PDB file of N, CA and C in Angstrom:
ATOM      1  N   UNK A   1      77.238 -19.305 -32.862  1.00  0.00           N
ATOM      2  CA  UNK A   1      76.125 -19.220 -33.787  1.00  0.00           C
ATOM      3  C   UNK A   1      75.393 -20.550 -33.815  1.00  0.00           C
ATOM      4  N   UNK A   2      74.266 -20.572 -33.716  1.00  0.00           N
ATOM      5  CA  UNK A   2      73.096 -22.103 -33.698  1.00  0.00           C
ATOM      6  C   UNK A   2      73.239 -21.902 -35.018  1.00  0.00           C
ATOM      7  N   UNK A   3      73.381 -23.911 -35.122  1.00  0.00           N
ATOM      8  CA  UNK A   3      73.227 -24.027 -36.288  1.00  0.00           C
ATOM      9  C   UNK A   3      71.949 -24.695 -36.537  1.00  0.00           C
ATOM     10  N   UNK A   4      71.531 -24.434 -38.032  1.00  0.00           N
ATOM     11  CA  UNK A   4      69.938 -25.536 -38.012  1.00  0.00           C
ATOM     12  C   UNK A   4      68.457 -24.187 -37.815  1.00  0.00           C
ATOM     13  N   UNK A   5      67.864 -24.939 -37.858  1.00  0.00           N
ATOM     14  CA  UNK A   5      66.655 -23.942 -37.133  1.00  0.00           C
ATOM     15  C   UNK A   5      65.997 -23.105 -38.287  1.00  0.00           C
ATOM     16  N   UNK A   6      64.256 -22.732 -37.894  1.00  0.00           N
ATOM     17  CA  UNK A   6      63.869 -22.206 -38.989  1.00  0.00           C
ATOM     18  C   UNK A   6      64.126 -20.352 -38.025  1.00  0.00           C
ATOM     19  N   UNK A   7      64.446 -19.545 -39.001  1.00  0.00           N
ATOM     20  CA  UNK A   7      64.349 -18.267 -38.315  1.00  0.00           C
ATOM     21  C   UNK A   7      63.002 -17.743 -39.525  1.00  0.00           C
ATOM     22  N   UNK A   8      63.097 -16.512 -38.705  1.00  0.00           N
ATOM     23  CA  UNK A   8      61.770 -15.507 -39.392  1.00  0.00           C
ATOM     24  C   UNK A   8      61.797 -15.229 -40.404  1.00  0.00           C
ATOM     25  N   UNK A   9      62.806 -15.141 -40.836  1.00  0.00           N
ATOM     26  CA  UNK A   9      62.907 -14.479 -42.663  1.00  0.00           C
ATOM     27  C   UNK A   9      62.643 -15.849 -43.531  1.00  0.00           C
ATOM     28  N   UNK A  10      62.788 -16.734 -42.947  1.00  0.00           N
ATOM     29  CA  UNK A  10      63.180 -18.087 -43.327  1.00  0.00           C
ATOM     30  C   UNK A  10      61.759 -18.467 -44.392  1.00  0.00           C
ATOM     31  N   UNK A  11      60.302 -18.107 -43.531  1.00  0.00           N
ATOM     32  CA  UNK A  11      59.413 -18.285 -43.807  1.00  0.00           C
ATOM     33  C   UNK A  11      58.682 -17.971 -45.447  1.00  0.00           C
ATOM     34  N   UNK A  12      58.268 -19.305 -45.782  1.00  0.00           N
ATOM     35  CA  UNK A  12      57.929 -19.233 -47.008  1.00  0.00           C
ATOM     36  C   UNK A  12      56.488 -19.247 -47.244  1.00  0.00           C
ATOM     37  N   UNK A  13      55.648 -19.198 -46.104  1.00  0.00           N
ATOM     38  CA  UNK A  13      54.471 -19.580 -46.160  1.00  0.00           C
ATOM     39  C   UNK A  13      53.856 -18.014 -46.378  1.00  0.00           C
ATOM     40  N   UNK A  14      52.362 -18.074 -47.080  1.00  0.00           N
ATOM     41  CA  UNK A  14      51.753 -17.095 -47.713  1.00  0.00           C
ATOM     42  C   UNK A  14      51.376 -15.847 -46.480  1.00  0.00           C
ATOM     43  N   UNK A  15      51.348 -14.768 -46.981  1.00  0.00           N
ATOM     44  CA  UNK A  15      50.960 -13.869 -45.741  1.00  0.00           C
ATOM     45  C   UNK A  15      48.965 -13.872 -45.072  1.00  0.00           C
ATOM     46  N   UNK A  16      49.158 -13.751 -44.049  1.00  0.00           N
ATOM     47  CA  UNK A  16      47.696 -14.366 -43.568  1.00  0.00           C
ATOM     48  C   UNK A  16      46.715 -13.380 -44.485  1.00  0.00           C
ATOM     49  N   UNK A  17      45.129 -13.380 -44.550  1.00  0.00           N
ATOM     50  CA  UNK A  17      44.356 -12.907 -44.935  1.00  0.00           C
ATOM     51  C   UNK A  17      44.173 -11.774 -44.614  1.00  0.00           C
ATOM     52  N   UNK A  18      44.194 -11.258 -43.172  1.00  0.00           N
ATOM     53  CA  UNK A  18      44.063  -9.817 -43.251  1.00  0.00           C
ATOM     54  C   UNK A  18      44.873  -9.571 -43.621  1.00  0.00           C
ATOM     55  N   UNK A  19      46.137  -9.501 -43.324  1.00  0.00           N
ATOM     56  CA  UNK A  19      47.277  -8.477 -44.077  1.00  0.00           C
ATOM     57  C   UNK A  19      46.201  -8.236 -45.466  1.00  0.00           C
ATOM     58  N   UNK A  20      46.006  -8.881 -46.171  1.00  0.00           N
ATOM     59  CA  UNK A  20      45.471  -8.718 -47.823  1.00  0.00           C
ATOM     60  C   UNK A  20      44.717  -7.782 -47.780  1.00  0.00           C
ATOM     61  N   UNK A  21      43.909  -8.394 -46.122  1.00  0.00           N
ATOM     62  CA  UNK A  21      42.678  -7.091 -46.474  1.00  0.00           C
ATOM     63  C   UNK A  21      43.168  -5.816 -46.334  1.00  0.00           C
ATOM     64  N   UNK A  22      43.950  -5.667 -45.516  1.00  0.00           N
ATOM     65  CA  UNK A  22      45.134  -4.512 -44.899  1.00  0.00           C
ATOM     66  C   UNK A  22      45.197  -3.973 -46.005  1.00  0.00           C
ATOM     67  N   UNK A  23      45.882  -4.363 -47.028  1.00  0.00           N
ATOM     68  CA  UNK A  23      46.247  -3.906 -47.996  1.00  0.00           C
ATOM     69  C   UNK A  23      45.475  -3.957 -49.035  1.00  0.00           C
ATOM     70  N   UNK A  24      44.267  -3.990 -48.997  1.00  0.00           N
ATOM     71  CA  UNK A  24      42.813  -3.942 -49.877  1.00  0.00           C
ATOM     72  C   UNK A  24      42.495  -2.454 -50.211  1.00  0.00           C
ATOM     73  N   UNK A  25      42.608  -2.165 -48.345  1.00  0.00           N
ATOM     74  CA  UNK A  25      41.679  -1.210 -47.609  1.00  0.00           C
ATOM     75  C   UNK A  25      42.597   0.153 -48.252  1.00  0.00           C
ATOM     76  N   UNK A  26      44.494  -0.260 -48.073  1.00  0.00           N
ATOM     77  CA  UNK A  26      44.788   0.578 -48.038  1.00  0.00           C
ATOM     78  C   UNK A  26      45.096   1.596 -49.765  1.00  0.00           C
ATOM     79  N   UNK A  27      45.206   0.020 -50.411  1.00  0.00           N
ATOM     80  CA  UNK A  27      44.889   0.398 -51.845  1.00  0.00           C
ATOM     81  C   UNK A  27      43.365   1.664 -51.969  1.00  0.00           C
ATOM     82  N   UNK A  28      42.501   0.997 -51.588  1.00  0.00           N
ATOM     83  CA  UNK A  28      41.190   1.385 -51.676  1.00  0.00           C
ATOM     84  C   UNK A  28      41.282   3.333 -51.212  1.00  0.00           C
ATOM     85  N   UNK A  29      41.909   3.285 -50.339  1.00  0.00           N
ATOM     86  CA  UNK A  29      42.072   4.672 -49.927  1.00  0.00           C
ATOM     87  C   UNK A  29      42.749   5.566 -50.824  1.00  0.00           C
ATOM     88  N   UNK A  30      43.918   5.102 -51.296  1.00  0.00           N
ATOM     89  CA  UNK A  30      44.770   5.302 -52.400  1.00  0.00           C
ATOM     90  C   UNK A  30      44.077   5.895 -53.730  1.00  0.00           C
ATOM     91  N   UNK A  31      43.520   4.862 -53.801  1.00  0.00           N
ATOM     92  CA  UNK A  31      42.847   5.158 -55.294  1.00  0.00           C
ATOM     93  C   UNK A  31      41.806   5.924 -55.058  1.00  0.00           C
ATOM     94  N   UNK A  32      40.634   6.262 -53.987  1.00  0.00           N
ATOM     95  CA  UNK A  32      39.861   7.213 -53.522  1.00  0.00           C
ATOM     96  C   UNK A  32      40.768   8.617 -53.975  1.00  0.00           C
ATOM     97  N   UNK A  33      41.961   9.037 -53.196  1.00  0.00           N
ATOM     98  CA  UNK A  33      42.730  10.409 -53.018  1.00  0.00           C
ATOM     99  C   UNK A  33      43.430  10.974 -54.654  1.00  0.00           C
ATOM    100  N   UNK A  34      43.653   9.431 -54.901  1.00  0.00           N
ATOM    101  CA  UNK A  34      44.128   9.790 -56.421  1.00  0.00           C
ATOM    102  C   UNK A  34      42.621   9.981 -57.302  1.00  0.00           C
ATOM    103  N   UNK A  35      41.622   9.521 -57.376  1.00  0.00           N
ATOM    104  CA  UNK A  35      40.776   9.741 -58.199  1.00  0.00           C
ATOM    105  C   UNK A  35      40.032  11.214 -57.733  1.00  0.00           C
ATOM    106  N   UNK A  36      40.075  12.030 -56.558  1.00  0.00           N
ATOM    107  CA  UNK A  36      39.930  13.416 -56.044  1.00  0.00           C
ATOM    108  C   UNK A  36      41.055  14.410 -56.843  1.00  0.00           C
ATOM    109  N   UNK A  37      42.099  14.321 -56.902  1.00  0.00           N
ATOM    110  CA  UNK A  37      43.081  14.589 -57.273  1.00  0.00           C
ATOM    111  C   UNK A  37      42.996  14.621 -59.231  1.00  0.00           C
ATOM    112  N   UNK A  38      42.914  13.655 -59.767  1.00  0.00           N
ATOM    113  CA  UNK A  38      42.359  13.610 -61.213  1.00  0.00           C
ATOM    114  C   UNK A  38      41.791  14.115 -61.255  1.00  0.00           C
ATOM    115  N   UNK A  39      40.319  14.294 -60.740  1.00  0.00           N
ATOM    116  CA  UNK A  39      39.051  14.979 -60.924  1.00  0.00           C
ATOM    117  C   UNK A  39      39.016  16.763 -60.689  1.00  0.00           C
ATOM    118  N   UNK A  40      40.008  16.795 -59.327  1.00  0.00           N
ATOM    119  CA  UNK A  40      40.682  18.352 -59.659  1.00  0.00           C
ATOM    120  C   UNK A  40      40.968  18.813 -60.800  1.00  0.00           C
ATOM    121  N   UNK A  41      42.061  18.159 -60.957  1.00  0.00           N
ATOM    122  CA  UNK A  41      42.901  18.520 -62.162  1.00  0.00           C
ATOM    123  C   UNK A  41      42.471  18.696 -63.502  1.00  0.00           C
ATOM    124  N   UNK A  42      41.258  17.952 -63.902  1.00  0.00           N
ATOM    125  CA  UNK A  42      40.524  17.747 -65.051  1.00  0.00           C
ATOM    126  C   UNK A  42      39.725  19.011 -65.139  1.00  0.00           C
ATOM    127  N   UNK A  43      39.628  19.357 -63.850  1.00  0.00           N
ATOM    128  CA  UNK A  43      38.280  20.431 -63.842  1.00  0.00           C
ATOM    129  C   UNK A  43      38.997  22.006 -64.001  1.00  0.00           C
ATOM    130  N   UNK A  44      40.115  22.076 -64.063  1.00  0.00           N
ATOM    131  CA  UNK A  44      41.032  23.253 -63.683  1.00  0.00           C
ATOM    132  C   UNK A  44      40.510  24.323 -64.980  1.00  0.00           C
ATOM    133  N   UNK A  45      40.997  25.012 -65.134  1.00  0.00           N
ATOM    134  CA  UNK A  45      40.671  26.367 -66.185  1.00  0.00           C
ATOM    135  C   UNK A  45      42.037  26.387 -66.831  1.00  0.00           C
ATOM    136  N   UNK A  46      42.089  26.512 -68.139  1.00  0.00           N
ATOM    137  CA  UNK A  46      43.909  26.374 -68.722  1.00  0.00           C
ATOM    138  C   UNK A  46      44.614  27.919 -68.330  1.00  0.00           C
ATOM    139  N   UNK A  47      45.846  27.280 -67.759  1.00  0.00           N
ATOM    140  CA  UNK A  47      46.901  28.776 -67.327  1.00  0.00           C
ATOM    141  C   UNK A  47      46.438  28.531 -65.862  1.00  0.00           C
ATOM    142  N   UNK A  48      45.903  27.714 -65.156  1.00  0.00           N
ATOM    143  CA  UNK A  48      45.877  27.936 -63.813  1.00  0.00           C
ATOM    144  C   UNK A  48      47.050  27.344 -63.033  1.00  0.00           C
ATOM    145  N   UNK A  49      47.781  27.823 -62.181  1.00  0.00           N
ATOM    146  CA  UNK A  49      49.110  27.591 -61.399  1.00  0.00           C
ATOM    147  C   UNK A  49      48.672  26.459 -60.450  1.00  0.00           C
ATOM    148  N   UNK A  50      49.352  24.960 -61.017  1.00  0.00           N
ATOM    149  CA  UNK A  50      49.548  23.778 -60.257  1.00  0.00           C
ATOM    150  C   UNK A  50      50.826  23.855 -59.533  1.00  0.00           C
ATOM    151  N   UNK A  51      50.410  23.588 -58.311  1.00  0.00           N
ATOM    152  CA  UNK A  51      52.007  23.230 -57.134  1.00  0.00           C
ATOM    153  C   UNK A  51      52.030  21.751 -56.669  1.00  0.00           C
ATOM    154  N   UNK A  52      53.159  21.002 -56.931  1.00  0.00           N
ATOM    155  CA  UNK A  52      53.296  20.017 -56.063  1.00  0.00           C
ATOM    156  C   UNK A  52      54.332  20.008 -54.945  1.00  0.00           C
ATOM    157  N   UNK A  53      53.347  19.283 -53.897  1.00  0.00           N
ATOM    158  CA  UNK A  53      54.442  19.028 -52.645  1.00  0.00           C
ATOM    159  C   UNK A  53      55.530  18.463 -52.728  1.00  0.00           C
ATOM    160  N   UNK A  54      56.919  19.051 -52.357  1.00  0.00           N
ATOM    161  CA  UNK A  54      57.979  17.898 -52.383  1.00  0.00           C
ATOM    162  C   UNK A  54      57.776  17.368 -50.838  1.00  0.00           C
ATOM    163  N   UNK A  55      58.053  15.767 -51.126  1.00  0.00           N
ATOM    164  CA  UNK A  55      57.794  14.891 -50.789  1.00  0.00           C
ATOM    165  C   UNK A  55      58.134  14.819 -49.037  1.00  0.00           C
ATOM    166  N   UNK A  56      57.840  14.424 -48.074  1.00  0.00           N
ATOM    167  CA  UNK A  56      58.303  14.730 -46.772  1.00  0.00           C
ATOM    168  C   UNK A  56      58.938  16.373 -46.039  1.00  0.00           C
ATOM    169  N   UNK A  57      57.972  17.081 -46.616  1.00  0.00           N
ATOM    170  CA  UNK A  57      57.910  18.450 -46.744  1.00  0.00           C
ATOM    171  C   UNK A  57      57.057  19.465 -46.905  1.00  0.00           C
ATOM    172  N   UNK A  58      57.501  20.940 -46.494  1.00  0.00           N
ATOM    173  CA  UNK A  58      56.636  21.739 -47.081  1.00  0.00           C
ATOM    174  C   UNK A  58      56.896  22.255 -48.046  1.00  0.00           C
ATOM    175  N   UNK A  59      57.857  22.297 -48.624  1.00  0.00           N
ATOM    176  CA  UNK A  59      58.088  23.052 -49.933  1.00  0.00           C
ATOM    177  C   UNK A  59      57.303  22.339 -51.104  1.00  0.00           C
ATOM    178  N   UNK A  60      56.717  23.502 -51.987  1.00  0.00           N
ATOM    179  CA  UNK A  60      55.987  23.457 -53.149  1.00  0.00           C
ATOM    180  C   UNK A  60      57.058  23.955 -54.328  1.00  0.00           C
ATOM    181  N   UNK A  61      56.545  23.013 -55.216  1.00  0.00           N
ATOM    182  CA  UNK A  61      57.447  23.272 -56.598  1.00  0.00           C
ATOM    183  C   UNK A  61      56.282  23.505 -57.901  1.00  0.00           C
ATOM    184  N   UNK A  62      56.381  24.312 -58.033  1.00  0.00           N
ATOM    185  CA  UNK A  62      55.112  24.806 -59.246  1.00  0.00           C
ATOM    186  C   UNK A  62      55.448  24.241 -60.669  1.00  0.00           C
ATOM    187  N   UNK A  63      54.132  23.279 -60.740  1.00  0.00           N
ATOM    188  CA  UNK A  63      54.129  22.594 -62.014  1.00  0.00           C
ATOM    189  C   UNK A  63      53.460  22.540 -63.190  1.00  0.00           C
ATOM    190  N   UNK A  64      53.773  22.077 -64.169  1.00  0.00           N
ATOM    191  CA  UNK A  64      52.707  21.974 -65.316  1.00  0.00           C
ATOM    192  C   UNK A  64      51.514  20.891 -65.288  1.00  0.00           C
ATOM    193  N   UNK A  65      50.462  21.959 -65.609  1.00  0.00           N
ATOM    194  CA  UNK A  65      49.247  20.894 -65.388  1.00  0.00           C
ATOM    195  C   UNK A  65      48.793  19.717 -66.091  1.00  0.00           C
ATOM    196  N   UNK A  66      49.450  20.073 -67.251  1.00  0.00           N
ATOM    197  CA  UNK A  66      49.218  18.716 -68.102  1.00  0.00           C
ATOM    198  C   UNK A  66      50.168  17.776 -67.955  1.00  0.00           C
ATOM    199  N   UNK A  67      51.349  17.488 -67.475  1.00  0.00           N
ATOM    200  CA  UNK A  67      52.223  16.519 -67.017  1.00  0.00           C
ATOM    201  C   UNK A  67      51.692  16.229 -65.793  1.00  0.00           C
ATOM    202  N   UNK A  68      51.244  17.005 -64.862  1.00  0.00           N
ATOM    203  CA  UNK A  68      50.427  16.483 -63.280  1.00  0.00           C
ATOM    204  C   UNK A  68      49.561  15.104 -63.799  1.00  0.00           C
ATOM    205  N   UNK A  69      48.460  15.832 -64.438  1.00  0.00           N
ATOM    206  CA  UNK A  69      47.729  15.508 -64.577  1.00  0.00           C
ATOM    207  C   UNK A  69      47.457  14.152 -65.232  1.00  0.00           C
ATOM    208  N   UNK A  70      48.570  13.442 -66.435  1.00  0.00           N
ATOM    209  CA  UNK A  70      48.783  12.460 -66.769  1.00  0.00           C
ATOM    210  C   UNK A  70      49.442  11.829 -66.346  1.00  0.00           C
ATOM    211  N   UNK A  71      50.222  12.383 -65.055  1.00  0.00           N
ATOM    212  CA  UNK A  71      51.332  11.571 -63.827  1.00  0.00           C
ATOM    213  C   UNK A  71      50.310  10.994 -63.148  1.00  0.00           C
ATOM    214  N   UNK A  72      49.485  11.895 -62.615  1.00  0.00           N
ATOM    215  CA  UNK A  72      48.201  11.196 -61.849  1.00  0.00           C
ATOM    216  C   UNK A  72      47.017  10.365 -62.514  1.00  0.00           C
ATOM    217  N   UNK A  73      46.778  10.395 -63.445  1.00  0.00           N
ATOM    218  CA  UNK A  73      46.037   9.251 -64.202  1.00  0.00           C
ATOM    219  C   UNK A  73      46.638   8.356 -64.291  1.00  0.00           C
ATOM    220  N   UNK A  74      48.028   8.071 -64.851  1.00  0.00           N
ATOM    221  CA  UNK A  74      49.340   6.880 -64.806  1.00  0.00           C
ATOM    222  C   UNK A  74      49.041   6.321 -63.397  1.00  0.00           C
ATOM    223  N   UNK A  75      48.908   7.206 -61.925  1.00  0.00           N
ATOM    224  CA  UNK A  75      49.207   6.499 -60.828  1.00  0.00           C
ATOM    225  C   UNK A  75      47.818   5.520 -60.574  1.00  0.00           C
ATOM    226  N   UNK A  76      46.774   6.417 -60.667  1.00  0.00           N
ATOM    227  CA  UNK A  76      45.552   5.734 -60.911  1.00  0.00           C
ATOM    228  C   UNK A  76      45.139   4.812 -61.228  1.00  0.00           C
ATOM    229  N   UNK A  77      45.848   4.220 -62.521  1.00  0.00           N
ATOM    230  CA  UNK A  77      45.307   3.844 -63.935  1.00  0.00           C
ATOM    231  C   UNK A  77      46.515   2.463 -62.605  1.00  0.00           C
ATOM    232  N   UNK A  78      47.446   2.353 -62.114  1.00  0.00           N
ATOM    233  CA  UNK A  78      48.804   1.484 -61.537  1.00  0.00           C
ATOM    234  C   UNK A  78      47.932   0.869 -60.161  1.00  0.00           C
ATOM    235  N   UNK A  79      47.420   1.631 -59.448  1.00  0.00           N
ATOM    236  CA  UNK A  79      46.678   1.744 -58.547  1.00  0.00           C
ATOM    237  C   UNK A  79      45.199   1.084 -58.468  1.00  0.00           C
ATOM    238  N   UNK A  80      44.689   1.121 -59.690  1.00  0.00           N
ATOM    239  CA  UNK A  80      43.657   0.445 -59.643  1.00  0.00           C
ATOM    240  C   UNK A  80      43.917  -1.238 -60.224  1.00  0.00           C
ATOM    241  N   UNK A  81      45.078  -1.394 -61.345  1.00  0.00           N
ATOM    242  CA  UNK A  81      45.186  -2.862 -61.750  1.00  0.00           C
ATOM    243  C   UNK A  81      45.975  -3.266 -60.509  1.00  0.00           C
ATOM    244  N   UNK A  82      46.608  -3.356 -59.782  1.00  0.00           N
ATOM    245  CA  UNK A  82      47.307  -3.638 -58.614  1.00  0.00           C
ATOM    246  C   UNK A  82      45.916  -3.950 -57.340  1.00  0.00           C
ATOM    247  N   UNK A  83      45.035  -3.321 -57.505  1.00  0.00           N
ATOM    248  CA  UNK A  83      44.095  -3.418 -56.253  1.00  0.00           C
ATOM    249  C   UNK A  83      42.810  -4.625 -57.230  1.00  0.00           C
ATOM    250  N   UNK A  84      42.984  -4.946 -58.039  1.00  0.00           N
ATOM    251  CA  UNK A  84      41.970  -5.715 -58.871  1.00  0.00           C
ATOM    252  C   UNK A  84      42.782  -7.287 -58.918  1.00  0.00           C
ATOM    253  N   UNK A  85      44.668  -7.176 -59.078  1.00  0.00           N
ATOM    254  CA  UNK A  85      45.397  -8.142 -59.245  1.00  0.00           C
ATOM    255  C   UNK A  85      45.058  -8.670 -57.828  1.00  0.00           C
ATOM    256  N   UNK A  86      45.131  -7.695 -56.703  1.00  0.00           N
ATOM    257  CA  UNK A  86      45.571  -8.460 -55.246  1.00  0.00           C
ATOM    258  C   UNK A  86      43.668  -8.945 -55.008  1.00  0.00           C
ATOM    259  N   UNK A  87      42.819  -8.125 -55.253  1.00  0.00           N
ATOM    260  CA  UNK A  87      41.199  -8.799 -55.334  1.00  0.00           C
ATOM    261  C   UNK A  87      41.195 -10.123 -56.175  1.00  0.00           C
ATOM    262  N   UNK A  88      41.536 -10.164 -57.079  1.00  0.00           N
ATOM    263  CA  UNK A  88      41.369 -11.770 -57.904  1.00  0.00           C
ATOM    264  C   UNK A  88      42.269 -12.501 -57.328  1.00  0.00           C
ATOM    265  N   UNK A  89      43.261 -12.180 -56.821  1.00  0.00           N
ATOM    266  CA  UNK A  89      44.144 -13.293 -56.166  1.00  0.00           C
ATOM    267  C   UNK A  89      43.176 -14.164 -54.619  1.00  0.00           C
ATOM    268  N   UNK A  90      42.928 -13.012 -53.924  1.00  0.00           N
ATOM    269  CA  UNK A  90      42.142 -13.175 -52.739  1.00  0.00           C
ATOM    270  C   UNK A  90      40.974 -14.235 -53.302  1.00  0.00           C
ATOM    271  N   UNK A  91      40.362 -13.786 -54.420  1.00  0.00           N
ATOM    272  CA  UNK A  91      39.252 -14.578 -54.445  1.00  0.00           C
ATOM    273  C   UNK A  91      39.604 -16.020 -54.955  1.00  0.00           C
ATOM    274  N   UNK A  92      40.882 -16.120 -55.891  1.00  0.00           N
ATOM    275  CA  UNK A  92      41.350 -17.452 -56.212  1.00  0.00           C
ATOM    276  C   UNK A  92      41.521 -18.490 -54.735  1.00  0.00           C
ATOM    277  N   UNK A  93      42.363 -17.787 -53.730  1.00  0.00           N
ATOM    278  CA  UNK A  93      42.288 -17.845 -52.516  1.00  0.00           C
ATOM    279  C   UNK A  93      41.707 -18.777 -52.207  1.00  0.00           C
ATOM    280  N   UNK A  94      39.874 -17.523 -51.604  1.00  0.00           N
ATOM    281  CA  UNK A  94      38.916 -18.126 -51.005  1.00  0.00           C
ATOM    282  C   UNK A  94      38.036 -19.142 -52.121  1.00  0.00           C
ATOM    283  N   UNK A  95      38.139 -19.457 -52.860  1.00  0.00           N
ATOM    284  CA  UNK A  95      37.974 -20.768 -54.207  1.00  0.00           C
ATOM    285  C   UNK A  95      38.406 -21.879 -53.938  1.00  0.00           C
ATOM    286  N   UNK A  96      40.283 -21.904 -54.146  1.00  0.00           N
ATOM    287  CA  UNK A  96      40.909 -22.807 -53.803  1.00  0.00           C
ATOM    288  C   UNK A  96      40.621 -23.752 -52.216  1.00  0.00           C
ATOM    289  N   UNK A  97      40.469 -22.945 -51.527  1.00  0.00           N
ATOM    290  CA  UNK A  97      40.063 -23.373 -50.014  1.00  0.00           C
ATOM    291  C   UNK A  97      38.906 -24.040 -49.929  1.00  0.00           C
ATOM    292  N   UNK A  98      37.957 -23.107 -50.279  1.00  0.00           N
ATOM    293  CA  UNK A  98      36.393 -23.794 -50.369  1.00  0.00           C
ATOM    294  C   UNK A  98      36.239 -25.290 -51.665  1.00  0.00           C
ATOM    295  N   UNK A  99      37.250 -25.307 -52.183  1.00  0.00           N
ATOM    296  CA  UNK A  99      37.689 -26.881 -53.092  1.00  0.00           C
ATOM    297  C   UNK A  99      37.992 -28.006 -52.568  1.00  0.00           C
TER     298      UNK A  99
END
């Protein structure tokens, strides 16, 4: 076994800029599918039969629309302060640099 040496995990330094954007973009998509999804759900007629996908699958499990529906505003509502935290960070970022 070498002793000494920096290995890969080792690394403490910040992840480069795209990755961020990477993960801007992919937030951004996120919150697009979830805010389609809310906007369904909001629009529904009461007594109408909601199914959700289980997860890495085809099976559907038939659900209640008003627990969907505030599961998916919750994800939304997680989804959008998370994509605003990693945007103000970026811009502290490009601040700090341009200082």
């Amino acid at each position: 076994m070498p002793s000494g040496g920096v290995h890969p995990d080792d690394r403490t330094a910040p992840a480069p800029t795209h990755t961020s954007t990477a993960r801007l973009e992919a937030l951004s998509s996120k919150i697009k599918e979830q805010k389609i999804i809310v906007d369904d759900l909001s629009n529904l007629k009461k007594n109408r039969k909601v199914y959700k996908q289980q997860q890495h699958s085809n099976i559907f499990f038939l659900g209640d629309q008003t627990k969907m529906f505030s599961k998916s505003k919750n994800t939304l509502d997680e989804l959008t302060k998370e994509y605003q935290a990693l945007e103000n960070s970026e811009t502290t970022k490009v601040k700090t640099q341009l200082a």
